[in-house]
Tab-separated table of C-alpha atoms in Angstrom:
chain	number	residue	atom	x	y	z
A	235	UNK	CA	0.000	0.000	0.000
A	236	UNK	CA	1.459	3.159	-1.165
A	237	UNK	CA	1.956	5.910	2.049
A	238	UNK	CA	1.064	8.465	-0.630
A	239	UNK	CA	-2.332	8.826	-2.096
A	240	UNK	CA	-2.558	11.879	-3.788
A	241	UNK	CA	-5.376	10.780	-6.114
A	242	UNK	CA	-5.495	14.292	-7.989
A	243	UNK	CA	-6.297	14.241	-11.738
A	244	UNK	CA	-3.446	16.285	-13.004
A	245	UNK	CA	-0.391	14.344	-11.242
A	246	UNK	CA	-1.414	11.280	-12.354
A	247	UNK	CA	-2.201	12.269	-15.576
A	248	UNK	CA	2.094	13.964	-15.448
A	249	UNK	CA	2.350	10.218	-14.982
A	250	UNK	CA	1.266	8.158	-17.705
A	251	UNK	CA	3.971	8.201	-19.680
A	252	UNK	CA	5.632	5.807	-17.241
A	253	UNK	CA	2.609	4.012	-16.587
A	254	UNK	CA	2.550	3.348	-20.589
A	255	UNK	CA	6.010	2.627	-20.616
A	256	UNK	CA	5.724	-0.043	-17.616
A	257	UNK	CA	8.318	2.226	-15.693
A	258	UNK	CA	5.998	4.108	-13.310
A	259	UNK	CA	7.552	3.797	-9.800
A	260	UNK	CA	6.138	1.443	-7.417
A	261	UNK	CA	4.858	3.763	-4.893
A	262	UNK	CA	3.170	5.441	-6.942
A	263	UNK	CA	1.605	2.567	-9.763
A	264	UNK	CA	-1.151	1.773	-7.247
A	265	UNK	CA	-2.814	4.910	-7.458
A	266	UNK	CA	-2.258	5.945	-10.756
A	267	UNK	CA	-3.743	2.523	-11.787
A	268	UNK	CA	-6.762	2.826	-9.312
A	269	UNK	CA	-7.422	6.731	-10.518
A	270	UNK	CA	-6.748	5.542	-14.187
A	271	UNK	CA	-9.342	2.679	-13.919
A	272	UNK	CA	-11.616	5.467	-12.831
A	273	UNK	CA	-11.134	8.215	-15.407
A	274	UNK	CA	-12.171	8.121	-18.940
A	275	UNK	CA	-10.064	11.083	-19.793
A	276	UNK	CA	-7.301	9.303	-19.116
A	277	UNK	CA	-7.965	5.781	-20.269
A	278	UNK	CA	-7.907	7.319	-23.162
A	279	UNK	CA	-4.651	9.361	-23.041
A	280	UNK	CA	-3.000	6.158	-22.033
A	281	UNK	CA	-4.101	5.261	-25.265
A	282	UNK	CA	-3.019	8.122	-27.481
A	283	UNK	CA	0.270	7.914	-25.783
A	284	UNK	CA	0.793	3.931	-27.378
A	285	UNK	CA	-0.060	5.170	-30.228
A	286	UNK	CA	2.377	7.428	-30.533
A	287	UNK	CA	5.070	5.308	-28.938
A	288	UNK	CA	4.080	3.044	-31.975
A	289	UNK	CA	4.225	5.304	-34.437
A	290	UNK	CA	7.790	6.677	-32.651
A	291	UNK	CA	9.368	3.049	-33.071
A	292	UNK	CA	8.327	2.481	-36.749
A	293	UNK	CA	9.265	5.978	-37.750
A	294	UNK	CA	12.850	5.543	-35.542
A	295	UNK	CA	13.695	1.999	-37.214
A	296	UNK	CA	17.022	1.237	-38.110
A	297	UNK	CA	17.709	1.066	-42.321
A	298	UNK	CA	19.338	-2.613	-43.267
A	299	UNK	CA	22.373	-1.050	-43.873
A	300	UNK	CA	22.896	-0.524	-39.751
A	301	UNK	CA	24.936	-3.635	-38.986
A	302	UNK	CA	27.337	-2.642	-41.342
A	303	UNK	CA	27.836	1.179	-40.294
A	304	UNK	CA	27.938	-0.233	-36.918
A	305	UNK	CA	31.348	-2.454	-37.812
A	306	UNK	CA	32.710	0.343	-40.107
A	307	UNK	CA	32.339	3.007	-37.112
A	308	UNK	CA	33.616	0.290	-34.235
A	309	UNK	CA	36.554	0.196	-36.797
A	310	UNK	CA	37.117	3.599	-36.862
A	311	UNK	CA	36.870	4.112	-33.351
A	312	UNK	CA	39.553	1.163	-32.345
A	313	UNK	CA	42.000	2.464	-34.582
A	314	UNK	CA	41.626	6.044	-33.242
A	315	UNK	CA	42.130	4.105	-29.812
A	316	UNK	CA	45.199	2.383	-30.745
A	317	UNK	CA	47.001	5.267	-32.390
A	318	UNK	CA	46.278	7.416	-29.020
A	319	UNK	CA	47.602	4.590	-27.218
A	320	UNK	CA	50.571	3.886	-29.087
A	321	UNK	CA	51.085	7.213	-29.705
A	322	UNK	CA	51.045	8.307	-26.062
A	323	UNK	CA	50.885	5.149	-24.163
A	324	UNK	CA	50.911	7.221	-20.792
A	325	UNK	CA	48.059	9.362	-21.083
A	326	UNK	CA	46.231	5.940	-21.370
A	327	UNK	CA	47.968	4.662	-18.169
A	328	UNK	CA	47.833	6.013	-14.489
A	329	UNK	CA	50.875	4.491	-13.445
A	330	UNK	CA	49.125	1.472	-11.408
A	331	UNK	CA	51.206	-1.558	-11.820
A	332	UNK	CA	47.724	-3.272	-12.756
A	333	UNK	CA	47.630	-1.356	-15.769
A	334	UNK	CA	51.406	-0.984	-16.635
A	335	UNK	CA	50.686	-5.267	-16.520
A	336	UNK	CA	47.876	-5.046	-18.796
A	337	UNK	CA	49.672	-2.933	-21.050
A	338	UNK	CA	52.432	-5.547	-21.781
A	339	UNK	CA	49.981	-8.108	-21.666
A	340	UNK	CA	48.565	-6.323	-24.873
A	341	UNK	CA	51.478	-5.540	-26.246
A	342	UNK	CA	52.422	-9.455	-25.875
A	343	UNK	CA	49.121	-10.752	-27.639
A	344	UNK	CA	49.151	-7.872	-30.257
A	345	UNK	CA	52.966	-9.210	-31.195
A	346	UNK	CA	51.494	-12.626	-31.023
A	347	UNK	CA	48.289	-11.581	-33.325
A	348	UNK	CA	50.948	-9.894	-35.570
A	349	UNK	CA	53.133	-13.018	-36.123
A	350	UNK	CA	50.298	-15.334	-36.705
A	351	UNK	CA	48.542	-13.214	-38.970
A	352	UNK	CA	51.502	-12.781	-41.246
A	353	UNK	CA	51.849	-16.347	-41.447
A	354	UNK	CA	48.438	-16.094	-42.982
A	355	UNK	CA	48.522	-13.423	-44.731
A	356	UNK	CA	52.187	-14.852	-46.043
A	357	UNK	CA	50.232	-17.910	-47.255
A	358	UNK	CA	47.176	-15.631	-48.810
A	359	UNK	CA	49.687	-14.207	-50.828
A	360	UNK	CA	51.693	-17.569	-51.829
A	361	UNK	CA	48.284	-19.127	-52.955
A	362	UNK	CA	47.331	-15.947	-54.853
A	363	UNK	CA	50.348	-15.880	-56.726
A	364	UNK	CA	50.707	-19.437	-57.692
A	365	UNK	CA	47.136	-19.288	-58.989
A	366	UNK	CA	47.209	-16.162	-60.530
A	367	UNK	CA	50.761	-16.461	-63.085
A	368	UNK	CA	49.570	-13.540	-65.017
A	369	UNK	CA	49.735	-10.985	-61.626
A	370	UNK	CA	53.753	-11.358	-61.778
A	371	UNK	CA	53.905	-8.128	-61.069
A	372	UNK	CA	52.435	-8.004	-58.372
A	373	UNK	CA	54.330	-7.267	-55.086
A	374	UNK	CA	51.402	-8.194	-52.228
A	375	UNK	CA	50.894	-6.939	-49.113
A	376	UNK	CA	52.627	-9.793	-47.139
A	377	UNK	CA	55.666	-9.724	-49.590
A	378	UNK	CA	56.794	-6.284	-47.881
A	379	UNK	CA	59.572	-6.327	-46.276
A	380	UNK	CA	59.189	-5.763	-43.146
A	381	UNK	CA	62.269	-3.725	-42.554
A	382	UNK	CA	61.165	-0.519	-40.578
A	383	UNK	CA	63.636	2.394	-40.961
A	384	UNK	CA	64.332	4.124	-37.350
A	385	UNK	CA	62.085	7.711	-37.234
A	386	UNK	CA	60.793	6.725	-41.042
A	387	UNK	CA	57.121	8.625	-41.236
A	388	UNK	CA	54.202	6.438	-41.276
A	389	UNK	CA	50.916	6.397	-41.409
A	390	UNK	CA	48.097	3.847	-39.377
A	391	UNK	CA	45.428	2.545	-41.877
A	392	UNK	CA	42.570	0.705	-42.106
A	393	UNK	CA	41.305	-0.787	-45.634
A	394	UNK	CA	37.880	-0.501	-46.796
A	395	UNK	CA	36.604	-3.836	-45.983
A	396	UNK	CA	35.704	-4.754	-50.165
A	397	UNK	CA	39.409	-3.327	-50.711
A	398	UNK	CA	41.559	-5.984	-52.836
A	399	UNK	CA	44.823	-6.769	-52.363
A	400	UNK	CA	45.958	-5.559	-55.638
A	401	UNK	CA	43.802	-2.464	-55.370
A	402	UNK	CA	45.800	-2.005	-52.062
A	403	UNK	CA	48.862	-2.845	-53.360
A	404	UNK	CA	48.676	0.003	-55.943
A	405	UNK	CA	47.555	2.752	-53.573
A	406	UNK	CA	50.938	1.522	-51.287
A	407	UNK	CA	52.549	2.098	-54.594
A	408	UNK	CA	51.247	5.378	-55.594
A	409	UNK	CA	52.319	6.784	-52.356
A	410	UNK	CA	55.698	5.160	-51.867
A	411	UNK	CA	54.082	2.988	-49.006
A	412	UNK	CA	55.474	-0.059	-47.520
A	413	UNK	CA	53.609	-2.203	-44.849
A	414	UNK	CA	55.742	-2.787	-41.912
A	415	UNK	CA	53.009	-3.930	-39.332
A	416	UNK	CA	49.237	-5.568	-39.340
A	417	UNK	CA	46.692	-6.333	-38.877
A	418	UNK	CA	46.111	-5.130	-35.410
A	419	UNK	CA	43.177	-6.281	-33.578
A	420	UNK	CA	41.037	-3.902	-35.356
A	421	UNK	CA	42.323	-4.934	-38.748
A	422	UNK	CA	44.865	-1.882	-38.959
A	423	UNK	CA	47.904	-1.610	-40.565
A	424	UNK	CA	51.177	0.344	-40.201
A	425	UNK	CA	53.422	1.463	-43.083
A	426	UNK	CA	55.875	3.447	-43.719
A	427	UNK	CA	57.204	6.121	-46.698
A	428	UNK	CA	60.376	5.059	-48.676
A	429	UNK	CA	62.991	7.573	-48.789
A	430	UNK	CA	62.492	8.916	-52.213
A	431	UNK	CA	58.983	9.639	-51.149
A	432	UNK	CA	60.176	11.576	-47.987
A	433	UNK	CA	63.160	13.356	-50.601
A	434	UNK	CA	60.609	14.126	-52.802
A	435	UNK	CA	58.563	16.067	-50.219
A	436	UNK	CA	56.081	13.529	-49.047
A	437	UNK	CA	55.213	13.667	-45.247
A	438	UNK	CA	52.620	11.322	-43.148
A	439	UNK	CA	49.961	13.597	-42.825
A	440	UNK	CA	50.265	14.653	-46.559
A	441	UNK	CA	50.318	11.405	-47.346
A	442	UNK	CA	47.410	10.211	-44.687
A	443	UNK	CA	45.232	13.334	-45.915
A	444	UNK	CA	45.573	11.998	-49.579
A	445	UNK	CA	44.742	7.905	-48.783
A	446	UNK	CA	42.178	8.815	-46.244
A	447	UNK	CA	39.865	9.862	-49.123
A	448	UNK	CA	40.283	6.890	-51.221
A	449	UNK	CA	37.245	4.993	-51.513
A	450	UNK	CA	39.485	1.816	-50.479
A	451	UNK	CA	40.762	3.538	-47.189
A	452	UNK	CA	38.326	3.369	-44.054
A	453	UNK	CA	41.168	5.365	-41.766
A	454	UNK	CA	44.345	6.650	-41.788
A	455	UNK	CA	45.961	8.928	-39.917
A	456	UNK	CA	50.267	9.804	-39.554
A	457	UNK	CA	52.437	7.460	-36.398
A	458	UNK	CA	53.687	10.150	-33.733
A	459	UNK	CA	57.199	9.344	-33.946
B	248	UNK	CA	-10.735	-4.157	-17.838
B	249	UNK	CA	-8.891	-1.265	-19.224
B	250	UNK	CA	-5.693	-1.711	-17.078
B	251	UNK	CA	-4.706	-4.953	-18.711
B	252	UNK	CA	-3.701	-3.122	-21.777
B	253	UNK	CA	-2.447	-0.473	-20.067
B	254	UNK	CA	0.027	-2.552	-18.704
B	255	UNK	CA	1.055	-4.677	-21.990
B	256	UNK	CA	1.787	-0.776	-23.496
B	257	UNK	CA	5.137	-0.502	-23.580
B	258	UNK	CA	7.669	-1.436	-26.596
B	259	UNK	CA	10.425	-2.264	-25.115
B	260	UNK	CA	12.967	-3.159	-28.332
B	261	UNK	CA	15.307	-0.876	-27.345
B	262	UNK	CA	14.690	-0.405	-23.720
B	263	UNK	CA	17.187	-0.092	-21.307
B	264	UNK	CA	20.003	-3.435	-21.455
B	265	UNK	CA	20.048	-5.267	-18.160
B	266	UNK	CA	22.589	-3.385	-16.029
B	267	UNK	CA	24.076	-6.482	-14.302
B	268	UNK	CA	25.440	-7.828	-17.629
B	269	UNK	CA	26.806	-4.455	-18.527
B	270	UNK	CA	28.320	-3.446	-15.549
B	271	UNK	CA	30.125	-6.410	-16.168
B	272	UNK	CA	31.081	-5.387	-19.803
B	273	UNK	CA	32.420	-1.987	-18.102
B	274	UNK	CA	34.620	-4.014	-15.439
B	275	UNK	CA	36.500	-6.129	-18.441
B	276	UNK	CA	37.143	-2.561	-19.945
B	277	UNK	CA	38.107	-1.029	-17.187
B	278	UNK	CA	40.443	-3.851	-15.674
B	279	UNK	CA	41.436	-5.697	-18.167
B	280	UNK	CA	41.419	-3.131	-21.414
B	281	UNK	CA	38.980	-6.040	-23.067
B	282	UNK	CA	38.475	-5.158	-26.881
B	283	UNK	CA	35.468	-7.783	-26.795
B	284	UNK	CA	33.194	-6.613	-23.951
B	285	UNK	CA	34.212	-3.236	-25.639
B	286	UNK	CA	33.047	-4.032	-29.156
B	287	UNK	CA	29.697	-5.883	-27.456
B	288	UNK	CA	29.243	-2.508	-25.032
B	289	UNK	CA	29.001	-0.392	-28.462
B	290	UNK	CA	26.807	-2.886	-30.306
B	291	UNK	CA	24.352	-2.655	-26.961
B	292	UNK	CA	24.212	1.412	-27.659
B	293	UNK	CA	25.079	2.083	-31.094
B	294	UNK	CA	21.392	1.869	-32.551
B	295	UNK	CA	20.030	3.381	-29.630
B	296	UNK	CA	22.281	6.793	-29.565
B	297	UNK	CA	21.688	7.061	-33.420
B	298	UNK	CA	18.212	7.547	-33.218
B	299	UNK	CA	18.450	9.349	-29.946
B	300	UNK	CA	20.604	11.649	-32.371
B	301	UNK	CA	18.996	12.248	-35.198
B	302	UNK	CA	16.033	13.096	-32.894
B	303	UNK	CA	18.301	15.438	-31.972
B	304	UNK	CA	18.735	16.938	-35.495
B	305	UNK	CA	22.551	15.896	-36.052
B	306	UNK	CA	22.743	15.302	-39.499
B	307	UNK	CA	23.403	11.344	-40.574
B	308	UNK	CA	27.461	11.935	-41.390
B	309	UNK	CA	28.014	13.610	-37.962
B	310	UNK	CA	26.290	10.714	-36.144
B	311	UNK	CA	29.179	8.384	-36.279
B	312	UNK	CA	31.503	11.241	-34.641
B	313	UNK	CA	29.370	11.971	-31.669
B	314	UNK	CA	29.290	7.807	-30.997
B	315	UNK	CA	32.258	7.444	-30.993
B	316	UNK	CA	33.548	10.852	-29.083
B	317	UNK	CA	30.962	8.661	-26.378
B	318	UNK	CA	32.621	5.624	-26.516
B	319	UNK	CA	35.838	7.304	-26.310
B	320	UNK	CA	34.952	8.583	-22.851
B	321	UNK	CA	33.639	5.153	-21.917
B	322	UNK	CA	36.682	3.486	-23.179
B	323	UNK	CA	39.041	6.304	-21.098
B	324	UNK	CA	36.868	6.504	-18.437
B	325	UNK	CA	35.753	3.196	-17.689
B	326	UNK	CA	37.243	3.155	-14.374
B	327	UNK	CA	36.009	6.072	-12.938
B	328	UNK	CA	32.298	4.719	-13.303
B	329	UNK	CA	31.197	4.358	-9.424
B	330	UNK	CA	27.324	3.264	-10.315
B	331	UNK	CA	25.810	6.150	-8.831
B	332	UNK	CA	23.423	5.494	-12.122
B	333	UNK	CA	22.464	3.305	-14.417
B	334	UNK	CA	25.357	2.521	-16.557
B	335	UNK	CA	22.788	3.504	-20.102
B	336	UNK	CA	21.896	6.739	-18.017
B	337	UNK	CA	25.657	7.335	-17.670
B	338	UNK	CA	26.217	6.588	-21.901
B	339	UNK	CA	23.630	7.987	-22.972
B	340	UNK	CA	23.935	11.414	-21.054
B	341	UNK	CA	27.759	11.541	-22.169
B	342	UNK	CA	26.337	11.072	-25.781
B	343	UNK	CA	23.172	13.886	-24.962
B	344	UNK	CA	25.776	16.258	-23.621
B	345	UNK	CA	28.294	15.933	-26.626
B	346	UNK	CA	25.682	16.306	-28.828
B	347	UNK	CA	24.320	19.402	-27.599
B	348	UNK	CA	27.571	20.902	-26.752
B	349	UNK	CA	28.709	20.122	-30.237
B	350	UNK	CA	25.411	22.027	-32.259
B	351	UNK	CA	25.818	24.583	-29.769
B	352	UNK	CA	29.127	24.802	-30.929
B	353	UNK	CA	28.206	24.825	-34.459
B	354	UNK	CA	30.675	22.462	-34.396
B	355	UNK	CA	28.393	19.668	-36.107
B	356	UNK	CA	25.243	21.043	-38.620
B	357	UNK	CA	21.948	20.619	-37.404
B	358	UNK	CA	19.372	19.456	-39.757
B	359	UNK	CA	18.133	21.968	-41.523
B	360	UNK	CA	14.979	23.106	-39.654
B	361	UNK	CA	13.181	23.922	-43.280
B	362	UNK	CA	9.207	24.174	-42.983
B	363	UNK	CA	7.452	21.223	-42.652
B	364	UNK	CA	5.432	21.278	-45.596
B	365	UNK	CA	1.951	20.002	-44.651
B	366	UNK	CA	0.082	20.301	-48.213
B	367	UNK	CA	3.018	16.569	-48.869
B	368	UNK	CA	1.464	14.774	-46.083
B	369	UNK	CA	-0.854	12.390	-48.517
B	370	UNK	CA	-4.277	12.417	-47.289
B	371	UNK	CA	-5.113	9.773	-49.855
B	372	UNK	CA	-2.331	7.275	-48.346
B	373	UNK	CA	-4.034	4.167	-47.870
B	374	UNK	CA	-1.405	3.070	-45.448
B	375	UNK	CA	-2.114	4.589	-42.565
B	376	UNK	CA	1.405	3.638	-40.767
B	377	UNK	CA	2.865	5.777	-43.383
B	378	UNK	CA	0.874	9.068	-43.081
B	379	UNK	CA	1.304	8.555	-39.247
B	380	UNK	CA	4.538	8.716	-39.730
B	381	UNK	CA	4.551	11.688	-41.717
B	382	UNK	CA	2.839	13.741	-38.939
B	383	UNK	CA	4.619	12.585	-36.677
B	384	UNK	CA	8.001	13.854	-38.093
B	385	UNK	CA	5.549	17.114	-38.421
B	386	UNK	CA	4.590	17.237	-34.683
B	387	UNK	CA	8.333	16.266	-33.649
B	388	UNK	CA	10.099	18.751	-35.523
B	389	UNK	CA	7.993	21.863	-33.850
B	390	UNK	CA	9.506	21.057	-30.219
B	391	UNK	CA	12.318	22.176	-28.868
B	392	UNK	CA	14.973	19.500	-29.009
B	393	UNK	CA	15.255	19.482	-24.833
B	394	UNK	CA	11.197	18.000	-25.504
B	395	UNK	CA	11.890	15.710	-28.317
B	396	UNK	CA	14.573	14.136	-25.866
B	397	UNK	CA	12.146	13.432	-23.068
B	398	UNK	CA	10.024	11.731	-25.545
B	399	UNK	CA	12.410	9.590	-27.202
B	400	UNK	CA	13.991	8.517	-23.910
B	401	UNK	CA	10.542	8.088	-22.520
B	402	UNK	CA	8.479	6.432	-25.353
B	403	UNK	CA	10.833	4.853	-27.177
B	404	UNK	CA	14.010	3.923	-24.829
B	405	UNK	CA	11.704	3.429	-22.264
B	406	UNK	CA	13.216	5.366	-19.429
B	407	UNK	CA	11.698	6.152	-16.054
B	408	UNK	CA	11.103	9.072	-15.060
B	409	UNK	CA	13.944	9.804	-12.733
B	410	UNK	CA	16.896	7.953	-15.614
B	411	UNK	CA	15.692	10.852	-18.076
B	412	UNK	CA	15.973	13.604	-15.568
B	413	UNK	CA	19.408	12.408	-14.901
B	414	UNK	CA	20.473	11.926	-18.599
B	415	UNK	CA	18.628	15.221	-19.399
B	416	UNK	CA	20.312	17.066	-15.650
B	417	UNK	CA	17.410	18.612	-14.634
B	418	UNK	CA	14.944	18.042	-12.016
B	419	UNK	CA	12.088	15.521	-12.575
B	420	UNK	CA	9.888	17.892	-12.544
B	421	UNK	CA	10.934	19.738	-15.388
B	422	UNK	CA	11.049	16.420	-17.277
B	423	UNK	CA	7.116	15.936	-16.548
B	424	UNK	CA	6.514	19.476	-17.663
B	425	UNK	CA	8.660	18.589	-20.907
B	426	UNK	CA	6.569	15.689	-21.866
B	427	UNK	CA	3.290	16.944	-20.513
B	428	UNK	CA	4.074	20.006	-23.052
B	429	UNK	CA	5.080	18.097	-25.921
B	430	UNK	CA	2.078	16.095	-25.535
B	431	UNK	CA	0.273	18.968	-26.327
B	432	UNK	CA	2.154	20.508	-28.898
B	433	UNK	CA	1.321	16.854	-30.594
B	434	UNK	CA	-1.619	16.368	-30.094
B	435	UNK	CA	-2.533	20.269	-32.173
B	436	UNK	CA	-0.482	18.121	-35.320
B	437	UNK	CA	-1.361	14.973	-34.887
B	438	UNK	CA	-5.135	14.052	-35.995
B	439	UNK	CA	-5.330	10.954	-34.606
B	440	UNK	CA	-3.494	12.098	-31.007
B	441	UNK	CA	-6.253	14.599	-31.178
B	442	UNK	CA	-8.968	12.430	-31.704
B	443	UNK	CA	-8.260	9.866	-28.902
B	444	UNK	CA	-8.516	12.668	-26.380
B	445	UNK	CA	-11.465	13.116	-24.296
B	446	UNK	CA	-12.997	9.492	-25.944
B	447	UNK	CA	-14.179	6.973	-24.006
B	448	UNK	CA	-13.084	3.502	-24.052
């Protein structure tokens, strides 16, 4: 039994909503209900308000296309993560020894994820060109040399998830790119410029500005080094 | 007995998650920097903050940015989260906040708030779902955006009362005269809003 009984028109008709929505507090449901059962005025506001709750869900429904703006976005948002945390790794700490462990626990399973996916990737690549004889030319992703150049610019990217590998191994071309790290856990990648790019006047955020509005780029953004 | 179907109202597809379950998402960020309960966390709220946005009027590309500036603060801030709330009253606030900050600051384009042209709301429309709609997005785009809040966290996210007075920081009060005015500014646009009130049943 509620302690309260107010009983008044107006306050439980400020209440409704919540009594519509099943989220009416329980001291005060009793009441409402018992005034409600009472009142044609507003048996029938409890009604208007489903219908527009109704109408407010159909007209708020999500287009088919939302699972796959959700992914993109998540993607977008982890690599934004990683490059602030690689980038500054302690901002992201406080100095606990709990996190300074998780940190190199990370850092231990993304070196682990690294290796094992460019033993795949490694294998991708073997397979694609011993099928494909006519791509000769092409020099995939895992057949960069890994070979990182101390304080070389690069930049942190993330391929469009329809991009091919020899679509991707022509922008890494065009922009004197070479992979030297990826996928991370969020499907990133780290490369870096060659030295006649850099001599010729290339930086990593020129470079980053240009790729990250290729239709085959989802992210990129220049390493703090 | 009319209070049976008064209490089978409420749609409750994207109500509030269970908080247990993501309190416990929030601890494996917090402790143990988990990318999974991370990705899950964002797949819980990712639907529900875009609509709660474009209620909002922030324009489909600008969406994505004001998610994610949310989910950046969850991510950094995991930790700090002492349950003094519900864990979705804590999200979604962060997200209501940035987004209001943000068209304050211009920073992100509001929708533009062009006439509602009545005279394209079909009259002839046989489905009736449809032209519903279409006053509805009438009715909704004459309130203030503080009042089409309070009805999308109400009606839609199924809030209580006292969740969308804390994502909303203002006294509960003012979040029963919000709804009890945009109720009203509704039911002048909406013809069939109109026509329920004062009927019996």
């Amino acid at each position: 039994m509620s302690s309260r009984i107010p009983d008044t028109h107006a306050e439980a008709w400020a209440l409704l909503p919540w009594l519509a929505n099943g989220r009416i507090p329980a001291s005060d449901r009793e009441w409402v209900e018992a005034h409600v059962a009472a009142c044609a005025e507003c048996r029938a506001e409890v009604a208007a308000q489903r219908m527009m709750s109704t109408a407010m869900n159909r007209d708020g429904a999500s287009p088919e296309s939302a699972g796959t703006d959700e992914q993109r976005s998540f993607n977008r948002l982890w690599a934004r993560i990683e490059a602030s945390e690689s980038a500054s790794p302690a901002s992201v700490a406080t100095g606990t020894v709990q996190q300074s462990s998780r940190s190199s626990r990370t850092v231990r399973w993304l070196a682990a994820a690294v290796i094992v996916q460019g033993f795949g990737l490694a294998l991708f690549a073997f397979n694609t060109l011993r099928t494909s004889p006519q791509s000769g030319e092409i020099v995939t992703v895992a057949s960069v040399s890994p070979q990182t150049r101390l304080n070389a610019p690069a930049v942190r990217i993330v391929f469009a998830p329809g991009a091919s590998i020899t679509t991707i191994n022509t922008l890494l071309a065009h922009q004197g790119l070479s992979i030297v790290s990826g996928p991370g856990t969020a499907g990133n990648f780290t490369a870096e410029l060659s030295a006649d790019a850099v001599a010729s006047g290339a930086s990593a955020d020129s470079v980053a500005a240009v790729i990250s509005k290729d239709p085959n780029v989802s992210f990129a953004q220049p390493v703090a080094r | 007995m009319a209070l049976k179907s008064i209490e089978s109202l409420a749609p409750r597809a994207l109500g509030p998650s269970p908080d247990a379950s993501e309190r416990e998402l929030l601890e494996r960020i917090a402790k143990s920097r988990d990318q999974a309960a991370f990705r899950t966390l964002y797949g819980n709220y990712y639907q529900r903050l875009s609509r709660l946005l474009a209620r909002m009027s922030v324009r489909r590309e600008d969406i994505e940015e004001v998610v994610n500036d949310t989910f950046w603060v969850v991510w950094t801030k995991a930790g700090e989260f002492r349950g003094a709330s519900q864990l979705s009253t804590w999200i979604i606030g962060i997200a209501y906040r940035r987004a209001l900050n943000a068209l304050r600051r211009a920073k992100i384009r509001p929708v533009s708030d062009e006439p509602f042209d009545e005279d394209s709301i079909s009259v002839a429309s046989t489905d009736d779902a449809e032209t519903d709609g279409q006053w509805l997005a009438l009715g909704l785009s004459r309130l203030p955006v503080e009042q089409r809040m309070a009805l999308e966290l109400t009606y839609t996210l199924g809030h209580s009362c006292e969740e969308v007075a804390a994502i909303l920081d203002c006294p509960v009060n003012t979040v029963k005269t919000r709804l009890f005015r945009a109720r009203e500014t509704l039911k002048q646009v909406l013809p069939s809003l109109a026509g329920m009130t004062g009927e019996n049943s």
